[in-house]
Short mmCIF file of C-alpha atoms in Angstrom, two decimals:
data_model
loop_
_atom_site.label_atom_id
_atom_site.label_comp_id
_atom_site.label_asym_id
_atom_site.label_seq_id
_atom_site.Cartn_x
_atom_site.Cartn_y
_atom_site.Cartn_z
CA MET A 1 -27.38 5.74 -57.86
CA SER A 2 -24.45 3.42 -58.48
CA GLU A 3 -24.03 -0.26 -57.82
CA PHE A 4 -21.45 -2.91 -57.02
CA SER A 5 -22.28 -6.17 -58.75
CA GLN A 6 -21.19 -9.77 -58.20
CA VAL A 7 -20.15 -9.10 -54.61
CA THR A 8 -20.46 -11.02 -51.36
CA VAL A 9 -22.02 -9.12 -48.48
CA VAL A 10 -21.54 -10.05 -44.85
CA ARG A 11 -25.07 -10.07 -43.41
CA GLU A 12 -24.26 -8.81 -39.92
CA ALA A 13 -23.35 -5.15 -39.54
CA ASN A 14 -20.09 -3.77 -38.16
CA ILE A 15 -21.18 -1.59 -35.24
CA PHE A 16 -18.84 0.96 -33.62
CA PHE A 17 -19.33 3.63 -30.94
CA ASP A 18 -22.71 2.22 -29.80
CA GLY A 19 -24.11 2.56 -33.32
CA GLY A 20 -22.56 5.95 -34.00
CA VAL A 21 -20.78 4.34 -36.93
CA THR A 22 -22.16 1.24 -38.63
CA SER A 23 -21.22 -0.48 -41.86
CA ARG A 24 -21.58 -3.56 -44.07
CA THR A 25 -18.63 -5.44 -45.49
CA LEU A 26 -18.50 -6.16 -49.23
CA ILE A 27 -16.06 -8.72 -50.64
CA PHE A 28 -15.27 -8.51 -54.34
CA PRO A 29 -14.50 -11.46 -56.65
CA ASP A 30 -10.80 -10.53 -56.65
CA GLY A 31 -10.73 -10.50 -52.83
CA ARG A 32 -10.74 -6.74 -52.39
CA LYS A 33 -12.91 -5.46 -49.54
CA LYS A 34 -14.98 -2.31 -49.10
CA THR A 35 -17.40 -1.21 -46.41
CA LEU A 36 -20.50 0.89 -46.98
CA GLY A 37 -21.28 2.78 -43.81
CA ILE A 38 -23.22 5.46 -41.99
CA MET A 39 -21.82 7.91 -39.45
CA GLN A 40 -24.25 9.59 -37.09
CA PRO A 41 -23.45 13.14 -35.93
CA GLY A 42 -20.71 12.94 -33.32
CA GLU A 43 -16.95 12.72 -32.81
CA TYR A 44 -15.02 9.54 -33.56
CA GLU A 45 -11.45 8.39 -33.83
CA PHE A 46 -10.30 5.41 -35.88
CA THR A 47 -6.95 3.73 -36.39
CA THR A 48 -6.46 2.01 -39.72
CA HIS A 49 -5.05 -1.49 -40.25
CA SER A 50 -4.48 -1.15 -43.98
CA ALA A 51 -4.52 2.04 -46.02
CA GLU A 52 -8.04 3.29 -46.74
CA LEU A 53 -9.82 5.47 -49.27
CA MET A 54 -12.89 7.12 -47.72
CA GLU A 55 -15.44 8.38 -50.25
CA ILE A 56 -18.23 10.58 -48.91
CA LEU A 57 -21.53 9.72 -50.61
CA ALA A 58 -23.65 12.15 -48.58
CA GLY A 59 -23.22 14.19 -45.44
CA ASP A 60 -20.96 16.81 -43.87
CA LEU A 61 -17.96 16.26 -41.65
CA ASP A 62 -14.54 17.51 -40.64
CA VAL A 63 -11.55 15.18 -40.66
CA GLN A 64 -8.23 15.47 -38.86
CA LEU A 65 -5.87 13.45 -41.01
CA PRO A 66 -2.86 11.67 -39.46
CA GLY A 67 -0.21 14.10 -38.29
CA ALA A 68 -2.34 17.15 -39.07
CA ASP A 69 -3.29 19.81 -36.52
CA ASP A 70 -6.07 21.26 -38.65
CA TRP A 71 -9.43 19.81 -39.52
CA GLN A 72 -10.54 19.64 -43.18
CA THR A 73 -14.19 19.73 -44.25
CA PHE A 74 -15.50 17.01 -46.56
CA ALA A 75 -18.90 16.66 -48.22
CA ALA A 76 -20.64 14.47 -50.80
CA GLY A 77 -18.45 13.63 -53.77
CA GLU A 78 -15.20 14.24 -51.92
CA SER A 79 -12.76 11.70 -50.54
CA PHE A 80 -9.61 11.32 -48.47
CA GLU A 81 -6.97 8.65 -47.99
CA VAL A 82 -5.47 7.43 -44.75
CA ALA A 83 -2.25 5.42 -44.57
CA ALA A 84 -2.06 2.05 -42.84
CA HIS A 85 -1.70 1.97 -39.04
CA ALA A 86 -2.64 5.65 -38.75
CA ARG A 87 -5.10 7.47 -36.51
CA PHE A 88 -7.65 9.92 -37.88
CA GLY A 89 -10.35 11.97 -36.23
CA LEU A 90 -13.88 12.64 -37.46
CA ARG A 91 -16.34 15.38 -36.44
CA VAL A 92 -19.60 14.49 -38.13
CA ARG A 93 -22.10 17.33 -38.44
CA ALA A 94 -24.79 15.58 -40.49
CA VAL A 95 -25.61 11.89 -41.03
CA THR A 96 -22.86 10.80 -43.40
CA ASP A 97 -22.99 7.96 -45.93
CA TYR A 98 -19.56 6.66 -46.95
CA CYS A 99 -17.74 4.00 -48.91
CA CYS A 100 -14.42 2.80 -47.47
CA SER A 101 -12.04 0.94 -49.79
CA PHE A 102 -9.21 -1.02 -48.19
CA LEU A 103 -6.13 -0.38 -50.35
CA MET B 1 -21.31 -14.47 -39.50
CA SER B 2 -23.30 -15.27 -42.63
CA GLU B 3 -23.00 -13.96 -46.15
CA PHE B 4 -24.98 -13.26 -49.29
CA SER B 5 -22.94 -14.02 -52.40
CA GLN B 6 -23.26 -13.00 -56.04
CA VAL B 7 -25.40 -9.98 -55.20
CA THR B 8 -25.58 -6.43 -56.49
CA VAL B 9 -25.43 -3.72 -53.84
CA VAL B 10 -26.70 -0.20 -54.36
CA ARG B 11 -23.85 2.00 -53.16
CA GLU B 12 -25.91 4.86 -51.71
CA ALA B 13 -27.74 4.22 -48.45
CA ASN B 14 -31.48 4.45 -47.89
CA ILE B 15 -31.83 7.02 -45.10
CA PHE B 16 -35.09 7.45 -43.16
CA PHE B 17 -36.04 9.55 -40.10
CA ASP B 18 -32.90 11.74 -40.30
CA GLY B 19 -30.66 8.67 -40.07
CA GLY B 20 -32.73 6.94 -37.39
CA VAL B 21 -33.14 4.08 -39.85
CA THR B 22 -30.64 3.46 -42.61
CA SER B 23 -30.17 0.53 -44.97
CA ARG B 24 -28.44 -0.84 -48.07
CA THR B 25 -30.32 -2.48 -50.91
CA LEU B 26 -29.18 -5.91 -52.15
CA ILE B 27 -30.42 -7.28 -55.46
CA PHE B 28 -30.14 -11.03 -56.01
CA PRO B 29 -29.48 -12.76 -59.35
CA ASP B 30 -33.13 -13.86 -59.53
CA GLY B 31 -34.29 -10.26 -59.00
CA ARG B 32 -35.33 -10.65 -55.36
CA LYS B 33 -34.45 -7.69 -53.13
CA LYS B 34 -33.41 -7.43 -49.49
CA THR B 35 -32.21 -4.54 -47.38
CA LEU B 36 -29.68 -4.78 -44.58
CA GLY B 37 -30.31 -2.00 -42.13
CA ILE B 38 -29.69 -0.38 -38.77
CA MET B 39 -32.31 1.19 -36.50
CA GLN B 40 -31.13 3.66 -33.89
CA PRO B 41 -33.06 3.80 -30.59
CA GLY B 42 -36.31 5.67 -31.21
CA GLU B 43 -39.89 5.29 -32.44
CA TYR B 44 -40.69 4.78 -36.10
CA GLU B 45 -43.64 3.93 -38.26
CA PHE B 46 -43.42 2.32 -41.71
CA THR B 47 -45.97 1.42 -44.35
CA THR B 48 -45.04 -1.51 -46.59
CA HIS B 49 -45.36 -1.59 -50.36
CA SER B 50 -44.91 -5.34 -50.72
CA ALA B 51 -45.04 -7.95 -47.98
CA GLU B 52 -41.88 -8.04 -45.88
CA LEU B 53 -40.03 -10.50 -43.65
CA MET B 54 -38.02 -8.62 -40.99
CA GLU B 55 -35.23 -10.67 -39.39
CA ILE B 56 -33.57 -9.19 -36.32
CA LEU B 57 -29.81 -9.84 -36.41
CA ALA B 58 -29.01 -7.92 -33.22
CA GLY B 59 -30.80 -5.49 -30.97
CA ASP B 60 -33.98 -5.10 -28.95
CA LEU B 61 -37.27 -3.59 -30.01
CA ASP B 62 -41.02 -3.71 -29.68
CA VAL B 63 -43.23 -3.95 -32.75
CA GLN B 64 -46.91 -3.10 -33.19
CA LEU B 65 -47.98 -5.28 -36.08
CA PRO B 66 -50.79 -4.16 -38.43
CA GLY B 67 -54.18 -4.16 -36.73
CA ALA B 68 -52.71 -5.05 -33.33
CA ASP B 69 -53.19 -2.97 -30.18
CA ASP B 70 -50.38 -4.64 -28.30
CA TRP B 71 -46.65 -4.36 -28.83
CA GLN B 72 -44.52 -7.51 -29.17
CA THR B 73 -40.84 -7.67 -28.19
CA PHE B 74 -38.31 -8.97 -30.71
CA ALA B 75 -34.60 -9.68 -30.27
CA ALA B 76 -31.71 -11.23 -32.18
CA GLY B 77 -32.69 -14.40 -34.03
CA GLU B 78 -36.39 -13.55 -34.14
CA SER B 79 -38.43 -12.30 -37.06
CA PHE B 80 -41.86 -11.01 -38.06
CA GLU B 81 -43.80 -10.63 -41.29
CA VAL B 82 -45.83 -7.64 -42.43
CA ALA B 83 -48.38 -7.83 -45.24
CA ALA B 84 -48.25 -5.51 -48.25
CA HIS B 85 -49.66 -2.00 -47.88
CA ALA B 86 -49.74 -2.26 -44.11
CA ARG B 87 -48.54 0.06 -41.34
CA PHE B 88 -46.38 -1.15 -38.47
CA GLY B 89 -44.83 0.64 -35.52
CA LEU B 90 -41.38 0.18 -34.03
CA ARG B 91 -40.06 1.15 -30.60
CA VAL B 92 -36.33 0.52 -30.74
CA ARG B 93 -34.61 0.23 -27.36
CA ALA B 94 -31.11 -0.71 -28.53
CA VAL B 95 -29.30 -0.25 -31.85
CA THR B 96 -30.90 -2.91 -34.02
CA ASP B 97 -29.38 -4.68 -37.01
CA TYR B 98 -31.94 -6.20 -39.37
CA CYS B 99 -32.43 -7.94 -42.70
CA CYS B 100 -35.63 -7.12 -44.58
CA SER B 101 -36.72 -9.49 -47.36
CA PHE B 102 -39.33 -8.24 -49.80
CA LEU B 103 -41.71 -11.16 -50.39
#
Protein backbone atom coordinates (compact mmCIF):
# COMPACT_ATOMS: atom_id res chain seq x y z
CA MET A 1 0.00 0.00 0.00
CA SER A 2 1.14 3.55 -0.64
CA GLU A 3 -0.14 6.83 0.69
CA PHE A 4 -0.48 10.50 -0.15
CA SER A 5 0.01 12.65 2.92
CA GLN A 6 -0.89 16.24 3.77
CA VAL A 7 -3.57 16.41 1.08
CA THR A 8 -7.03 17.91 0.88
CA VAL A 9 -9.78 15.55 -0.26
CA VAL A 10 -13.06 16.71 -1.73
CA ARG A 11 -15.69 14.75 0.21
CA GLU A 12 -18.22 14.30 -2.58
CA ALA A 13 -17.38 11.83 -5.33
CA ASN A 14 -17.06 12.60 -9.04
CA ILE A 15 -19.60 10.28 -10.68
CA PHE A 16 -19.58 9.58 -14.43
CA PHE A 17 -21.56 7.20 -16.66
CA ASP A 18 -24.18 6.46 -13.97
CA GLY A 19 -21.49 5.27 -11.56
CA GLY A 20 -19.51 3.36 -14.17
CA VAL A 21 -16.58 5.60 -13.32
CA THR A 22 -16.29 7.29 -9.95
CA SER A 23 -13.42 9.14 -8.30
CA ARG A 24 -12.29 11.38 -5.45
CA THR A 25 -10.33 14.57 -5.98
CA LEU A 26 -7.09 15.11 -4.04
CA ILE A 27 -5.48 18.56 -3.85
CA PHE A 28 -1.82 18.72 -2.90
CA PRO A 29 -0.13 21.50 -0.89
CA ASP A 30 1.49 22.85 -4.07
CA GLY A 31 -1.91 22.99 -5.83
CA ARG A 32 -1.44 19.92 -7.99
CA LYS A 33 -4.53 17.72 -8.34
CA LYS A 34 -4.99 13.96 -8.68
CA THR A 35 -8.06 11.77 -8.69
CA LEU A 36 -8.25 8.26 -7.28
CA GLY A 37 -10.95 6.36 -9.10
CA ILE A 38 -12.71 3.12 -9.90
CA MET A 39 -13.90 1.99 -13.32
CA GLN A 40 -16.55 -0.70 -13.48
CA PRO A 41 -16.47 -3.12 -16.43
CA GLY A 42 -17.82 -1.30 -19.48
CA GLU A 43 -16.89 1.04 -22.33
CA TYR A 44 -16.22 4.72 -21.73
CA GLU A 45 -14.88 7.71 -23.61
CA PHE A 46 -13.29 10.73 -21.98
CA THR A 47 -11.95 14.02 -23.31
CA THR A 48 -9.17 15.59 -21.29
CA HIS A 49 -8.97 19.25 -20.25
CA SER A 50 -5.32 19.17 -19.20
CA ALA A 51 -2.78 16.47 -19.93
CA GLU A 52 -3.19 13.41 -17.71
CA LEU A 53 -1.09 10.52 -16.44
CA MET A 54 -3.27 7.48 -15.75
CA GLU A 55 -1.69 4.90 -13.44
CA ILE A 56 -3.44 1.55 -13.15
CA LEU A 57 -3.36 0.31 -9.55
CA ALA A 58 -5.43 -2.82 -10.18
CA GLY A 59 -7.62 -4.16 -12.95
CA ASP A 60 -7.56 -4.96 -16.66
CA LEU A 61 -8.55 -2.72 -19.54
CA ASP A 62 -7.86 -1.76 -23.13
CA VAL A 63 -7.24 1.85 -24.08
CA GLN A 64 -7.53 3.57 -27.44
CA LEU A 65 -5.17 6.50 -27.15
CA PRO A 66 -5.82 9.74 -29.09
CA GLY A 67 -5.32 9.29 -32.81
CA ALA A 68 -4.72 5.55 -32.51
CA ASP A 69 -6.76 2.90 -34.34
CA ASP A 70 -5.58 0.06 -32.14
CA TRP A 71 -6.40 -0.70 -28.55
CA GLN A 72 -3.59 -1.31 -26.04
CA THR A 73 -3.99 -3.50 -22.95
CA PHE A 74 -3.04 -2.09 -19.55
CA ALA A 75 -2.92 -3.81 -16.16
CA ALA A 76 -1.77 -3.08 -12.60
CA GLY A 77 1.53 -1.24 -12.45
CA GLU A 78 1.24 0.17 -15.95
CA SER A 79 0.35 3.69 -17.00
CA PHE A 80 -0.39 5.87 -20.01
CA GLU A 81 -0.43 9.59 -20.74
CA VAL A 82 -3.05 11.55 -22.63
CA ALA A 83 -2.44 15.04 -24.01
CA ALA A 84 -4.69 17.97 -23.14
CA HIS A 85 -7.98 18.36 -25.04
CA ALA A 86 -7.76 14.82 -26.41
CA ARG A 87 -10.29 11.99 -26.56
CA PHE A 88 -9.46 8.48 -25.39
CA GLY A 89 -11.49 5.31 -25.23
CA LEU A 90 -11.58 2.71 -22.46
CA ARG A 91 -12.80 -0.91 -22.56
CA VAL A 92 -12.73 -2.10 -18.97
CA ARG A 93 -12.75 -5.87 -18.50
CA ALA A 94 -12.33 -6.03 -14.72
CA VAL A 95 -13.00 -3.49 -11.95
CA THR A 96 -10.08 -1.10 -12.34
CA ASP A 97 -8.52 1.07 -9.63
CA TYR A 98 -6.60 4.06 -10.99
CA CYS A 99 -4.76 7.22 -10.06
CA CYS A 100 -5.06 10.15 -12.49
CA SER A 101 -2.51 12.95 -12.22
CA PHE A 102 -3.32 16.23 -13.95
CA LEU A 103 -0.07 17.40 -15.58
CA MET B 1 -18.78 20.64 -1.94
CA SER B 2 -16.91 20.06 1.31
CA GLU B 3 -13.34 19.04 1.95
CA PHE B 4 -11.12 17.23 4.42
CA SER B 5 -7.74 18.92 4.71
CA GLN B 6 -4.36 17.78 6.01
CA VAL B 7 -5.23 14.11 5.62
CA THR B 8 -3.33 11.05 4.47
CA VAL B 9 -5.03 9.00 1.76
CA VAL B 10 -4.24 5.37 1.08
CA ARG B 11 -3.73 5.23 -2.69
CA GLU B 12 -5.15 1.76 -3.33
CA ALA B 13 -8.92 1.35 -3.10
CA ASN B 14 -10.79 -0.96 -0.75
CA ILE B 15 -12.83 -3.18 -3.07
CA PHE B 16 -15.71 -5.33 -1.79
CA PHE B 17 -18.34 -7.50 -3.54
CA ASP B 18 -16.46 -7.51 -6.89
CA GLY B 19 -16.53 -3.71 -7.02
CA GLY B 20 -20.10 -3.38 -5.79
CA VAL B 21 -18.72 -1.34 -2.90
CA THR B 22 -15.43 0.51 -3.18
CA SER B 23 -13.81 3.10 -0.94
CA ARG B 24 -10.69 5.11 -0.11
CA THR B 25 -9.23 5.29 3.38
CA LEU B 26 -8.46 8.71 4.89
CA ILE B 27 -6.29 9.02 7.98
CA PHE B 28 -6.54 12.24 9.98
CA PRO B 29 -3.70 13.93 11.88
CA ASP B 30 -5.18 12.73 15.19
CA GLY B 31 -5.27 9.13 13.92
CA ARG B 32 -9.01 8.98 13.27
CA LYS B 33 -10.00 7.13 10.09
CA LYS B 34 -12.81 7.63 7.59
CA THR B 35 -13.58 6.01 4.28
CA LEU B 36 -15.19 7.75 1.31
CA GLY B 37 -16.98 5.18 -0.77
CA ILE B 38 -19.39 4.31 -3.55
CA MET B 39 -22.06 1.61 -3.48
CA GLN B 40 -23.39 0.34 -6.78
CA PRO B 41 -27.04 -0.77 -6.91
CA GLY B 42 -27.30 -4.18 -5.25
CA GLU B 43 -27.64 -5.95 -1.91
CA TYR B 44 -24.77 -6.11 0.56
CA GLU B 45 -24.16 -7.17 4.11
CA PHE B 46 -21.35 -5.83 6.32
CA THR B 47 -20.16 -6.63 9.82
CA THR B 48 -18.47 -3.78 11.67
CA HIS B 49 -15.23 -4.01 13.61
CA SER B 50 -15.59 -0.70 15.41
CA ALA B 51 -18.70 1.46 15.65
CA GLU B 52 -19.40 3.42 12.47
CA LEU B 53 -21.26 6.55 11.43
CA MET B 54 -22.45 6.25 7.81
CA GLU B 55 -23.29 9.58 6.15
CA ILE B 56 -25.08 9.41 2.81
CA LEU B 57 -23.72 12.09 0.44
CA ALA B 58 -25.83 11.08 -2.55
CA GLY B 59 -27.97 8.12 -3.52
CA ASP B 60 -30.90 6.06 -2.30
CA LEU B 61 -30.85 2.91 -0.23
CA ASP B 62 -32.61 0.87 2.42
CA VAL B 63 -30.74 -0.29 5.52
CA GLN B 64 -31.55 -3.10 7.93
CA LEU B 65 -29.87 -2.02 11.14
CA PRO B 66 -28.57 -4.62 13.63
CA GLY B 67 -31.39 -6.50 15.35
CA ALA B 68 -34.07 -4.82 13.24
CA ASP B 69 -36.60 -6.69 11.11
CA ASP B 70 -37.61 -3.66 9.10
CA TRP B 71 -35.65 -1.78 6.48
CA GLN B 72 -35.26 2.01 6.73
CA THR B 73 -34.78 4.28 3.71
CA PHE B 74 -31.86 6.71 3.66
CA ALA B 75 -31.01 9.42 1.13
CA ALA B 76 -28.55 12.28 0.69
CA GLY B 77 -27.99 14.26 3.89
CA GLU B 78 -29.10 11.45 6.18
CA SER B 79 -26.97 9.16 8.30
CA PHE B 80 -27.08 6.12 10.56
CA GLU B 81 -24.84 4.59 13.20
CA VAL B 82 -23.90 0.94 13.62
CA ALA B 83 -22.40 -0.45 16.81
CA ALA B 84 -19.12 -2.38 16.83
CA HIS B 85 -19.18 -6.05 15.86
CA ALA B 86 -22.65 -5.76 14.39
CA ARG B 87 -24.14 -6.88 11.07
CA PHE B 88 -26.17 -4.58 8.87
CA GLY B 89 -27.82 -5.06 5.50
CA LEU B 90 -27.95 -2.66 2.56
CA ARG B 91 -30.31 -2.60 -0.42
CA VAL B 92 -28.91 0.05 -2.75
CA ARG B 93 -31.35 1.38 -5.34
CA ALA B 94 -29.18 4.11 -6.87
CA VAL B 95 -25.41 4.66 -6.97
CA THR B 96 -24.68 5.86 -3.45
CA ASP B 97 -21.83 8.08 -2.31
CA TYR B 98 -21.04 7.79 1.40
CA CYS B 99 -18.64 8.83 4.15
CA CYS B 100 -17.98 6.27 6.88
CA SER B 101 -16.45 7.50 10.14
CA PHE B 102 -14.96 4.91 12.46
CA LEU B 103 -16.00 5.92 15.99
